[in-house]
mmCIF file with all atom_site columns, C-alpha atoms in Angstrom:
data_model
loop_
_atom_site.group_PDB
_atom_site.id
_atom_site.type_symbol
_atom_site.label_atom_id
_atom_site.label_alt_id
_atom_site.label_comp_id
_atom_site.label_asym_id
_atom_site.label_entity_id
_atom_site.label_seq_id
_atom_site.pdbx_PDB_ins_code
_atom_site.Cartn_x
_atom_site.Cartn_y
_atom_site.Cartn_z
_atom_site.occupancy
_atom_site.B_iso_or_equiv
_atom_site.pdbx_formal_charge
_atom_site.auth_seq_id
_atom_site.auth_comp_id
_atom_site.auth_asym_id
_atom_site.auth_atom_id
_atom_site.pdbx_PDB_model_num
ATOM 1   C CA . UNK A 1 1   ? -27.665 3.988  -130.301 1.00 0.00 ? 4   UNK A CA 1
ATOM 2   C CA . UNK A 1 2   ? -24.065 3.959  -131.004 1.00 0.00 ? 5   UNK A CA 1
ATOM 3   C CA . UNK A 1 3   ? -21.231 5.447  -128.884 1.00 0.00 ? 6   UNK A CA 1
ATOM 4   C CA . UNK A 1 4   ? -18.727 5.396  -131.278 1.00 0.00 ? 7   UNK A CA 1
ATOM 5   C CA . UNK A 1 5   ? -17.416 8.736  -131.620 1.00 0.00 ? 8   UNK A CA 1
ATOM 6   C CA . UNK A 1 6   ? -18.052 10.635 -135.215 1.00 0.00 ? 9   UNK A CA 1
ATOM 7   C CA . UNK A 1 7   ? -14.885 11.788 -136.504 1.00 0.00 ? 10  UNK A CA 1
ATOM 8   C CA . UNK A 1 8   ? -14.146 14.765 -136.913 1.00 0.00 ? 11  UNK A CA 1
ATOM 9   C CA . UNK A 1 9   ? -14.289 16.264 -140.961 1.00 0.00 ? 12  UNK A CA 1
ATOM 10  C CA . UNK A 1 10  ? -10.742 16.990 -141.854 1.00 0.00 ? 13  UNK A CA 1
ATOM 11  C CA . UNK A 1 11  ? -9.634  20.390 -142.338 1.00 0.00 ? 14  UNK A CA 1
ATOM 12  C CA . UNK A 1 12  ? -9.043  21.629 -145.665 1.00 0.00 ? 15  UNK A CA 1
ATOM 13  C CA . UNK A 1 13  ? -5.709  22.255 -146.557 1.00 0.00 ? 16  UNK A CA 1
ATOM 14  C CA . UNK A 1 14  ? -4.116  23.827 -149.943 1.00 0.00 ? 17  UNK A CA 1
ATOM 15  C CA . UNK A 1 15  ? -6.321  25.272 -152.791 1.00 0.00 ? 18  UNK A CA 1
ATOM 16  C CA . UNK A 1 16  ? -9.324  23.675 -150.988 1.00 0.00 ? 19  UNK A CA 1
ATOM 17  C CA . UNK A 1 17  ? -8.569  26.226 -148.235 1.00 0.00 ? 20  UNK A CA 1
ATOM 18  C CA . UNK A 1 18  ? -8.023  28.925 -149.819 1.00 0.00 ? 21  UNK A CA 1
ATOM 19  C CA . UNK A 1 19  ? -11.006 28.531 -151.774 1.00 0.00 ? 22  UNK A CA 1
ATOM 20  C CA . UNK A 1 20  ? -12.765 29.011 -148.376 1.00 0.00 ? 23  UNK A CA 1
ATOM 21  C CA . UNK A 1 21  ? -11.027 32.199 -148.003 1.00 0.00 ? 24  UNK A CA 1
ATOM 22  C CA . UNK A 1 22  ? -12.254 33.206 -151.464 1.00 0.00 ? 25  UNK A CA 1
ATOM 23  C CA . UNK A 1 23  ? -15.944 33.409 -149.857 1.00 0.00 ? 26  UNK A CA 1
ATOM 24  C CA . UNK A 1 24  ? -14.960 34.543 -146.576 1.00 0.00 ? 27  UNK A CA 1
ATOM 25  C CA . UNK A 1 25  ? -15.620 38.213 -145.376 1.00 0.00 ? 28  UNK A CA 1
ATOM 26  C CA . UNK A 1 26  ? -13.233 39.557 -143.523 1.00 0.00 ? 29  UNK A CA 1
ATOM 27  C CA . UNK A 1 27  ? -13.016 42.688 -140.892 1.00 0.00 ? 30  UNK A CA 1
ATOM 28  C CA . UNK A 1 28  ? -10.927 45.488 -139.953 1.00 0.00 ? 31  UNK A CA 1
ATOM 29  C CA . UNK A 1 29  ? -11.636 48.033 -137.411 1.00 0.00 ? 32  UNK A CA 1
ATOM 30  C CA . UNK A 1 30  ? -13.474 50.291 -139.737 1.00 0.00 ? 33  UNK A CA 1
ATOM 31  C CA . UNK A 1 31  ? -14.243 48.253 -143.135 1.00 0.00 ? 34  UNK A CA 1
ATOM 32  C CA . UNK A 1 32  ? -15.655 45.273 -143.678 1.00 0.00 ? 35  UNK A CA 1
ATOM 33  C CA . UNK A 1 33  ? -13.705 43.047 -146.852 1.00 0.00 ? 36  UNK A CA 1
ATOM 34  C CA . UNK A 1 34  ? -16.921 41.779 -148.622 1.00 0.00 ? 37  UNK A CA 1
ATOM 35  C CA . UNK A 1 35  ? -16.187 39.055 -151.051 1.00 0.00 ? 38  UNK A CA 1
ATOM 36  C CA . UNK A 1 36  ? -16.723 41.102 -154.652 1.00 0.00 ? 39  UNK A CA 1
ATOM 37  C CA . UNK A 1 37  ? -19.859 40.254 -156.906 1.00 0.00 ? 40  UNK A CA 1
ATOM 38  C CA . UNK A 1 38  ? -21.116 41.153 -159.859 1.00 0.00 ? 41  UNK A CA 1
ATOM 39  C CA . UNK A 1 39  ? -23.300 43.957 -158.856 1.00 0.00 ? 42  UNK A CA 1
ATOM 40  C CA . UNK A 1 40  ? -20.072 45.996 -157.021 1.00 0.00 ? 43  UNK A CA 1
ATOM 41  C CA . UNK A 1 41  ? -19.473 46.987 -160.487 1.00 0.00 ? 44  UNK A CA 1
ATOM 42  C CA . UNK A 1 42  ? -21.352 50.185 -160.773 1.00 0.00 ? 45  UNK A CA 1
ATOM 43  C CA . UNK A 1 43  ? -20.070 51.793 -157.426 1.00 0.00 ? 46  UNK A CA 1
ATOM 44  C CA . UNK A 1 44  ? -16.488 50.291 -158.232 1.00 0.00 ? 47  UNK A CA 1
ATOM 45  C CA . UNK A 1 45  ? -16.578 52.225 -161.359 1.00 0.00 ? 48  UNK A CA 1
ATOM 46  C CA . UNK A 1 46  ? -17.398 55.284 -159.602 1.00 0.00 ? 49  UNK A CA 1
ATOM 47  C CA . UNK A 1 47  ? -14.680 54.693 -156.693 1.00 0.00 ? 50  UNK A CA 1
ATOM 48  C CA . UNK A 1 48  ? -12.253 54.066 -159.285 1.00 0.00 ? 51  UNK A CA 1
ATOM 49  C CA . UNK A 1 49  ? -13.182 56.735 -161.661 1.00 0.00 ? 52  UNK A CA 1
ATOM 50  C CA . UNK A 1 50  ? -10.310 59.029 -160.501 1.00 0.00 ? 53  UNK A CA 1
ATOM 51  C CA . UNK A 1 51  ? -7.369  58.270 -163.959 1.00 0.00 ? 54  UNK A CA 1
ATOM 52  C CA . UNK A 1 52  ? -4.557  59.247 -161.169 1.00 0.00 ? 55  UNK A CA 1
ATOM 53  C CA . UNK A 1 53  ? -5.308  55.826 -159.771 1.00 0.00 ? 56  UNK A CA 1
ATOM 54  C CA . UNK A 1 54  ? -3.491  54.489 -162.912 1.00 0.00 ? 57  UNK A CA 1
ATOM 55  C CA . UNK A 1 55  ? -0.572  56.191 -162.623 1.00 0.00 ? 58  UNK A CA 1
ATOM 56  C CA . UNK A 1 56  ? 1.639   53.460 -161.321 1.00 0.00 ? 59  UNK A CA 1
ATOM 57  C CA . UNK A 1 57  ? 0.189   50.597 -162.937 1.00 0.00 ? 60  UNK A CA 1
ATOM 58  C CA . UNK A 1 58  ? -1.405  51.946 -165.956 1.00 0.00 ? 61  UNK A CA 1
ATOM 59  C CA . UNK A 1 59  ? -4.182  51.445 -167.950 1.00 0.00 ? 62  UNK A CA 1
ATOM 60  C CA . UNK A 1 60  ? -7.527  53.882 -167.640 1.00 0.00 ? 63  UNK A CA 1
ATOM 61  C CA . UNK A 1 61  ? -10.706 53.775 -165.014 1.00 0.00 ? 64  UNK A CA 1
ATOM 62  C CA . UNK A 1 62  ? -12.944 50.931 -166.263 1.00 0.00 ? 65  UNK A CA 1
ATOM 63  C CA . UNK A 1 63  ? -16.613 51.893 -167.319 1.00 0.00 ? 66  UNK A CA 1
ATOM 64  C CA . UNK A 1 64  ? -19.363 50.206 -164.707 1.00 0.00 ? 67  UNK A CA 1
ATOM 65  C CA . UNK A 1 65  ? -19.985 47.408 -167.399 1.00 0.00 ? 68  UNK A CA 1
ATOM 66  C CA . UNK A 1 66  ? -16.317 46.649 -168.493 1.00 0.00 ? 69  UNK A CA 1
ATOM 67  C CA . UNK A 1 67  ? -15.860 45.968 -164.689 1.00 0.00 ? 70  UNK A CA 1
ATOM 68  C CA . UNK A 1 68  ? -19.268 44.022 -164.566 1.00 0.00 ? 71  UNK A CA 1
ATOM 69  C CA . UNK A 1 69  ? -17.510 41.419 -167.681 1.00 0.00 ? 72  UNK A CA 1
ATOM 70  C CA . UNK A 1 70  ? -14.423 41.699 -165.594 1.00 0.00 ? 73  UNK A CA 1
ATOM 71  C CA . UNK A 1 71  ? -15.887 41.114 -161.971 1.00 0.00 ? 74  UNK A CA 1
ATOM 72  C CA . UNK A 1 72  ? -18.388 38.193 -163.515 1.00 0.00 ? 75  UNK A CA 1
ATOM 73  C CA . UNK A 1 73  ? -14.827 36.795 -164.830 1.00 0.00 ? 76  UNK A CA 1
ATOM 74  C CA . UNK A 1 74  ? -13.357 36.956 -161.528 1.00 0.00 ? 77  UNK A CA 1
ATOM 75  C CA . UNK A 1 75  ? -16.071 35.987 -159.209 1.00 0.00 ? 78  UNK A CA 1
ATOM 76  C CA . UNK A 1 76  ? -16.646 32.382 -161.293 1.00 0.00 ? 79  UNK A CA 1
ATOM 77  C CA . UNK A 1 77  ? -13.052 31.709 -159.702 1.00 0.00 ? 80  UNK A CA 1
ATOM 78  C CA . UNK A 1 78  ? -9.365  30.924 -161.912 1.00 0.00 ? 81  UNK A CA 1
ATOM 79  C CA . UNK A 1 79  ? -9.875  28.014 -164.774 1.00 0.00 ? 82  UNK A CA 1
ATOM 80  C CA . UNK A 1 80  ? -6.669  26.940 -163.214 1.00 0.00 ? 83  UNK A CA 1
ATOM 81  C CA . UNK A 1 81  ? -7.292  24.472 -160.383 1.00 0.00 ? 84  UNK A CA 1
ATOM 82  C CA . UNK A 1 82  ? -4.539  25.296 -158.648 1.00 0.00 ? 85  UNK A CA 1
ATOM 83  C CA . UNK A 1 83  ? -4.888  29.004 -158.518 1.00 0.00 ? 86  UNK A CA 1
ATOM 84  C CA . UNK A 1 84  ? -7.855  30.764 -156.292 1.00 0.00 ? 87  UNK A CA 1
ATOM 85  C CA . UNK A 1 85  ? -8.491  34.201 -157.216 1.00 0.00 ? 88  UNK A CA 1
ATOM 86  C CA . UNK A 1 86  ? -9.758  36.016 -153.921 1.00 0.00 ? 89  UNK A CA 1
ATOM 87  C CA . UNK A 1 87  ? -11.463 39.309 -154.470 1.00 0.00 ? 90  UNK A CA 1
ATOM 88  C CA . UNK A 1 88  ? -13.083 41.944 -151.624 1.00 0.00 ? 91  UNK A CA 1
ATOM 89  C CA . UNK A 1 89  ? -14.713 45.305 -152.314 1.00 0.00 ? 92  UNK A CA 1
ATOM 90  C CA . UNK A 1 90  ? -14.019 47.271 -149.120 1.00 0.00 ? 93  UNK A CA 1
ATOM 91  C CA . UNK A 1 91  ? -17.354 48.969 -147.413 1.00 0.00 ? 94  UNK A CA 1
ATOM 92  C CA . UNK A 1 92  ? -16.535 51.212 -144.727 1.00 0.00 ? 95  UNK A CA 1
ATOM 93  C CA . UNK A 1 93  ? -18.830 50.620 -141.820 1.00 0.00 ? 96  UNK A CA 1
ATOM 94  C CA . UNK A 1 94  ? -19.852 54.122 -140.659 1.00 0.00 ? 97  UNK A CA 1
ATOM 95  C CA . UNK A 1 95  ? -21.602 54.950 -143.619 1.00 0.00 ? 98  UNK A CA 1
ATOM 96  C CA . UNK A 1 96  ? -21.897 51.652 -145.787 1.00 0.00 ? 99  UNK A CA 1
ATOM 97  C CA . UNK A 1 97  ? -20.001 53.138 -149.281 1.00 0.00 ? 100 UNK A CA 1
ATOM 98  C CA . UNK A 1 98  ? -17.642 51.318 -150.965 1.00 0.00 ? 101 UNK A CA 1
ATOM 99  C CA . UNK A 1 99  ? -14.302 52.612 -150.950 1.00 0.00 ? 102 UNK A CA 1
ATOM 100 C CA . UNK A 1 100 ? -11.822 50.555 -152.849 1.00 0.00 ? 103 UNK A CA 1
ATOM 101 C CA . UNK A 1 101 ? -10.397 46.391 -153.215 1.00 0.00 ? 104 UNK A CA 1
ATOM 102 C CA . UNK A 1 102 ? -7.997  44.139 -152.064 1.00 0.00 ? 105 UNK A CA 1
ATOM 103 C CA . UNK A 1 103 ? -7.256  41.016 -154.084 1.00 0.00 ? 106 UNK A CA 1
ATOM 104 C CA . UNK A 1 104 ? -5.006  38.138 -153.166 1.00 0.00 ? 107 UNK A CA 1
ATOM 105 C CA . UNK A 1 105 ? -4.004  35.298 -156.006 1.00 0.00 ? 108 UNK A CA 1
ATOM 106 C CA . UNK A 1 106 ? -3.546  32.218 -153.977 1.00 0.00 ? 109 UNK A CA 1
ATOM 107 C CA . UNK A 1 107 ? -1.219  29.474 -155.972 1.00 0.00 ? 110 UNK A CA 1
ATOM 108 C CA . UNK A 1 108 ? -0.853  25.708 -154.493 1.00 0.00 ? 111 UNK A CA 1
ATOM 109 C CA . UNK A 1 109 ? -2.918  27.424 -151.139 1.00 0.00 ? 112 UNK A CA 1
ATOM 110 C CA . UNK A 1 110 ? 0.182   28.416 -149.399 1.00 0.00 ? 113 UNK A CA 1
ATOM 111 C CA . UNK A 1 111 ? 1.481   31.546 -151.712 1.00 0.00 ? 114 UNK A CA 1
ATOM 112 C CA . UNK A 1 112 ? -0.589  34.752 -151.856 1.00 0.00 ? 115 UNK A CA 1
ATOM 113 C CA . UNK A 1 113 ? 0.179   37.654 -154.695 1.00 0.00 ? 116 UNK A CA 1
ATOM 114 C CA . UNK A 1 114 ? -1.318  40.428 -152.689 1.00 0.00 ? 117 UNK A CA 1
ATOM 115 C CA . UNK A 1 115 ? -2.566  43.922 -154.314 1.00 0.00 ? 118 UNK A CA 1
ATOM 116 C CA . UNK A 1 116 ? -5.039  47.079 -153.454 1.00 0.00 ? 119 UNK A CA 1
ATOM 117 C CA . UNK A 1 117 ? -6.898  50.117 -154.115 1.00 0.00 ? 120 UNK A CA 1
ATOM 118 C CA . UNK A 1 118 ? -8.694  52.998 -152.344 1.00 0.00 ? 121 UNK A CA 1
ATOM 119 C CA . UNK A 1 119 ? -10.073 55.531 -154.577 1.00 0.00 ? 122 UNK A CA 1
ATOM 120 C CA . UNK A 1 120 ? -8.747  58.710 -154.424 1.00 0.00 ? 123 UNK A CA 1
ATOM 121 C CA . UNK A 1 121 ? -11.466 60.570 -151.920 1.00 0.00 ? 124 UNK A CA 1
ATOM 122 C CA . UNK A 1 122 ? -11.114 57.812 -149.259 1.00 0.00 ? 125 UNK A CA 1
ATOM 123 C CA . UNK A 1 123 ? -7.146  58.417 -149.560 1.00 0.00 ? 126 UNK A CA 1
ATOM 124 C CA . UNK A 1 124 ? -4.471  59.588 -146.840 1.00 0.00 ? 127 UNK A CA 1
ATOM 125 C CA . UNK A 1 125 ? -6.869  57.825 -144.240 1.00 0.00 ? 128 UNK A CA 1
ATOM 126 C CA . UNK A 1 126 ? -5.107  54.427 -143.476 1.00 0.00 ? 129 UNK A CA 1
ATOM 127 C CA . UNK A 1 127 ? -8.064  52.533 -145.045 1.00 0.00 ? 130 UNK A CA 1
ATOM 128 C CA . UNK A 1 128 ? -5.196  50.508 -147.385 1.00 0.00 ? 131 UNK A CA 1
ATOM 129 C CA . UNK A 1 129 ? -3.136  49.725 -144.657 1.00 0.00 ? 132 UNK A CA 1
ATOM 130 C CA . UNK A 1 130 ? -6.308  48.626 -142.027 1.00 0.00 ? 133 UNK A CA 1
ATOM 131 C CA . UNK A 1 131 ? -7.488  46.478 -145.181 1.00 0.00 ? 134 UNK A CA 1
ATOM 132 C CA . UNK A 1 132 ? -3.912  45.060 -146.636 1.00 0.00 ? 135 UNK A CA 1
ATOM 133 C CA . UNK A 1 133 ? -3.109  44.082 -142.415 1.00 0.00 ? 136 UNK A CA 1
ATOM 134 C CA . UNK A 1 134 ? -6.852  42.518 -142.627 1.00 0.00 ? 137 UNK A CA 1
ATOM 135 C CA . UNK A 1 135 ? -6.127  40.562 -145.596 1.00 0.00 ? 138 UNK A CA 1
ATOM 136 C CA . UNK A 1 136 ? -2.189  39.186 -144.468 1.00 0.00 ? 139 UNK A CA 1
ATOM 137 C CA . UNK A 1 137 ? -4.209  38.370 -141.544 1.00 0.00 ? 140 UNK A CA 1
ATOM 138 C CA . UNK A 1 138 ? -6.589  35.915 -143.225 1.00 0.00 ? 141 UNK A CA 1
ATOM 139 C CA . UNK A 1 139 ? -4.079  34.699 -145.439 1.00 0.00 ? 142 UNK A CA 1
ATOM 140 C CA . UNK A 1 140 ? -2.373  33.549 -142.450 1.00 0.00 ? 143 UNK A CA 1
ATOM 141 C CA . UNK A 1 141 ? -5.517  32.138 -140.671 1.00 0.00 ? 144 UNK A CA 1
ATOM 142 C CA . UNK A 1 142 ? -6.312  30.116 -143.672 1.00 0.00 ? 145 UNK A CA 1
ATOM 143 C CA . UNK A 1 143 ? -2.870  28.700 -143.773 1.00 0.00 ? 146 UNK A CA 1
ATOM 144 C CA . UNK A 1 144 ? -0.672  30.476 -146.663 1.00 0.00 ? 147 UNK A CA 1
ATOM 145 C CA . UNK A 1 145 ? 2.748   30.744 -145.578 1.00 0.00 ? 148 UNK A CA 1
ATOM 146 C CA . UNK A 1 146 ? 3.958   33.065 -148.283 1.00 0.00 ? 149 UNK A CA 1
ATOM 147 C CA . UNK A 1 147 ? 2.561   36.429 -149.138 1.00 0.00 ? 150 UNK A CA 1
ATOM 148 C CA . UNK A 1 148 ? 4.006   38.698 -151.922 1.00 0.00 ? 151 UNK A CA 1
ATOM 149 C CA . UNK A 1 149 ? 3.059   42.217 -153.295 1.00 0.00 ? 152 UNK A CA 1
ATOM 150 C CA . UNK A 1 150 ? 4.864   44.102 -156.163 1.00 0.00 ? 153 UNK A CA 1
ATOM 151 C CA . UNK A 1 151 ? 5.067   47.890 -155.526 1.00 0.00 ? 154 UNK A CA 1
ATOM 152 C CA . UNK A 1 152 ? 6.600   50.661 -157.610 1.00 0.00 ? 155 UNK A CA 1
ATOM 153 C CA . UNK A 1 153 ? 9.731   51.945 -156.782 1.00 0.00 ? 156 UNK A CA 1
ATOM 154 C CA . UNK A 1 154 ? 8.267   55.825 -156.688 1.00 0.00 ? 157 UNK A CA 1
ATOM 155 C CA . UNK A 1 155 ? 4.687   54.476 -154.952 1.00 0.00 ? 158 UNK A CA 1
ATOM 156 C CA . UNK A 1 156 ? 5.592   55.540 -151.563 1.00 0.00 ? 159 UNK A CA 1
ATOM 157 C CA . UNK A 1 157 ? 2.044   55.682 -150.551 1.00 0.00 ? 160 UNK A CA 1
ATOM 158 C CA . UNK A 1 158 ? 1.550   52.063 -151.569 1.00 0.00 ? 161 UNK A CA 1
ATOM 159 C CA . UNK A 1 159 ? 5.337   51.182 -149.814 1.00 0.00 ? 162 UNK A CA 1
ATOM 160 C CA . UNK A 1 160 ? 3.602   52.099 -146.433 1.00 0.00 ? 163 UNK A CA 1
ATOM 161 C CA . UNK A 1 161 ? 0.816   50.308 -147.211 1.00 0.00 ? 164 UNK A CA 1
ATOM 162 C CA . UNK A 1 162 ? 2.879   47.292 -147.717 1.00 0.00 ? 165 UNK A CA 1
ATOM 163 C CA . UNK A 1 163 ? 4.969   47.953 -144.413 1.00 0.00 ? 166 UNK A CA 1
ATOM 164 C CA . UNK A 1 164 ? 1.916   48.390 -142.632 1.00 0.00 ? 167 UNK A CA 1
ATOM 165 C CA . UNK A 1 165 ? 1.134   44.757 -143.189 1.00 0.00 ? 168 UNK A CA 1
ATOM 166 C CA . UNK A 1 166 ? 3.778   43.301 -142.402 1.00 0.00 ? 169 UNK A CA 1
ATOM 167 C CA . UNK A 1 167 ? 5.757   43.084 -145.710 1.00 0.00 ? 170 UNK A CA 1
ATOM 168 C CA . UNK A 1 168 ? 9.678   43.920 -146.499 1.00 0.00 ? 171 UNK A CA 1
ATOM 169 C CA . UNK A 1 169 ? 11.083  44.842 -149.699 1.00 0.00 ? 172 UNK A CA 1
ATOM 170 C CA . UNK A 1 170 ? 13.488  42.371 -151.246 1.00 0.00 ? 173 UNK A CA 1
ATOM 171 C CA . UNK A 1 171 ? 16.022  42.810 -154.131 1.00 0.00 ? 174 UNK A CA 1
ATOM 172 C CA . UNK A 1 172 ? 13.965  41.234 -156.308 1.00 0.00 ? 175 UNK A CA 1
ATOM 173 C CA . UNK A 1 173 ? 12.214  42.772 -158.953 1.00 0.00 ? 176 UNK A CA 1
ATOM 174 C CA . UNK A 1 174 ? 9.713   42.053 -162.131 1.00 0.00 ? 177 UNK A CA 1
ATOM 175 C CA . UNK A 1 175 ? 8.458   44.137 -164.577 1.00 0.00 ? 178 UNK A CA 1
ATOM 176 C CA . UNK A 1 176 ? 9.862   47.434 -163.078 1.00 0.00 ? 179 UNK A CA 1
ATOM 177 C CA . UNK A 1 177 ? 8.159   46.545 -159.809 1.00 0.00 ? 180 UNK A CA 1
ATOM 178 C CA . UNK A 1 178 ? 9.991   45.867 -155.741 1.00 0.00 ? 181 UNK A CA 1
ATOM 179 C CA . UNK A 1 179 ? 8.880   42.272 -154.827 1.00 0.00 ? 182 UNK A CA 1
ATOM 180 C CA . UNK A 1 180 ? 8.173   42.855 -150.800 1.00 0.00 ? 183 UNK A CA 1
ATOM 181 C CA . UNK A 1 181 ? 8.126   39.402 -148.814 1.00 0.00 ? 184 UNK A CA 1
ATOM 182 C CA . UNK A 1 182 ? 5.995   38.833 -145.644 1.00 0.00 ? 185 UNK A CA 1
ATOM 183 C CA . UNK A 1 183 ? 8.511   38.655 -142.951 1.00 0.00 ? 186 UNK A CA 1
ATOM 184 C CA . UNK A 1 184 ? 8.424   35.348 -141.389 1.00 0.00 ? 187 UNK A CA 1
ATOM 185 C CA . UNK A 1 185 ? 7.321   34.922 -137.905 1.00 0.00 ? 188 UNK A CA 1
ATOM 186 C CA . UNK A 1 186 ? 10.812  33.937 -135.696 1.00 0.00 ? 189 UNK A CA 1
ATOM 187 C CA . UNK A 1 187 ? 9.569   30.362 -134.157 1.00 0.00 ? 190 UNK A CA 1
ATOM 188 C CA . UNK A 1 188 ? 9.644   30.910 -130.496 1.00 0.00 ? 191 UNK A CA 1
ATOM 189 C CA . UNK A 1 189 ? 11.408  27.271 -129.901 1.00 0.00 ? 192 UNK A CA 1
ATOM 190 C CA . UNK A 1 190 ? 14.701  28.481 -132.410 1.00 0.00 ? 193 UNK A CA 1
ATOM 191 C CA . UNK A 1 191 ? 15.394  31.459 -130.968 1.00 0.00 ? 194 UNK A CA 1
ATOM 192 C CA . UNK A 1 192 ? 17.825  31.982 -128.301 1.00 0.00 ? 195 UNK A CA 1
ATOM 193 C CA . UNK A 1 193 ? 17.841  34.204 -125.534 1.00 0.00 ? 196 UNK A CA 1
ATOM 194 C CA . UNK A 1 194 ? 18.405  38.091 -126.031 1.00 0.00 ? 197 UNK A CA 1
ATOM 195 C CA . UNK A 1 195 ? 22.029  38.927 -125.897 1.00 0.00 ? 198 UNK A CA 1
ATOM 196 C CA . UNK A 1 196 ? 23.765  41.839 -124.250 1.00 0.00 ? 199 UNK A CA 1
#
């Protein structure tokens, strides 16, 4: 018997990692971020039946089997190897319904495009902001240093939901739409003492 020690397997780094993250569920304190399949689609359709979820970034509610071609699309994973698509239906604990999606587009494994929905009944609640925190929060576990979302201008509701995880606007803008940055963590060995 040998007593060589086994090394240990390296850790995964870049679009190898994220594509972890892609089949990862993840947890908030009242929803659980289920990685999305096929057979969401029919409830999905239902929790985003409501057309006023369109208002900001257009389009029309999806019929169960246009989001069952879509979600089959998604759930293979992006034809791009450097891109991981990362998809989670969000199924509140309490009383296991689905209530909307978070989605994060992971390029080179350390830059996340973040975006989100709650249907309109589950609204006014905080369930965006306990999911969007949830999701910033396994970005950052699963080592992507960068995370982005694009919000309307007028979309306060979606604003707070951005704030609420952690993100700041910036002056940047594309296609009508505030780029807000995650805020970088200060490292504790460049910062100074407090001044005063």
């Amino acid at each position: 018997m040998s007593t060589e020690p086994v090394p240990a397997a390296p850790v995964p780094t870049g679009p190898l990692r994220a594509e972890l993250l892609r089949t990862a569920s993840l947890r908030s304190a009242r929803l659980d971020l289920v990685p999305l399949r096929v057979e969401h689609a029919g409830e999905m359709a239902d929790v985003l039946s409501d057309p006023a979820l369109h208002t900001f970034i257009g389009g029309s509610p999806a019929t169960a089997q246009a989001l069952r071609s879509r979600y089959a699309r998604l759930v293979v994973g992006s034809p791009d190897p450097s891109v991981v698509w990362c998809n989670w239906v969000l199924r509140r604990r309490r009383d296991p319904c689905l209530v909307g999606t978070v989605q994060a587009t992971v390029t080179g494994g350390s830059l996340a495009e973040i975006a989100w929905v709650v249907g309109t009944p589950w609204q006014g609640r905080g369930y965006a902001s306990e999911a969007a925190a949830a999701l910033v929060a396994g970005l950052r576990a699963h080592s992507v240093r960068t995370v982005v979302a694009h919000v309307h201008p007028d979309h306060l509701a979606s604003a707070a939901v951005a704030a609420a995880a952690g993100l700041s606007p910036t002056d940047e803008e594309q296609d009508g739409e505030i780029r807000w940055r995650l805020s970088p963590t200060p490292d504790p060995d460049t910062v100074g003492p407090p001044h005063g």
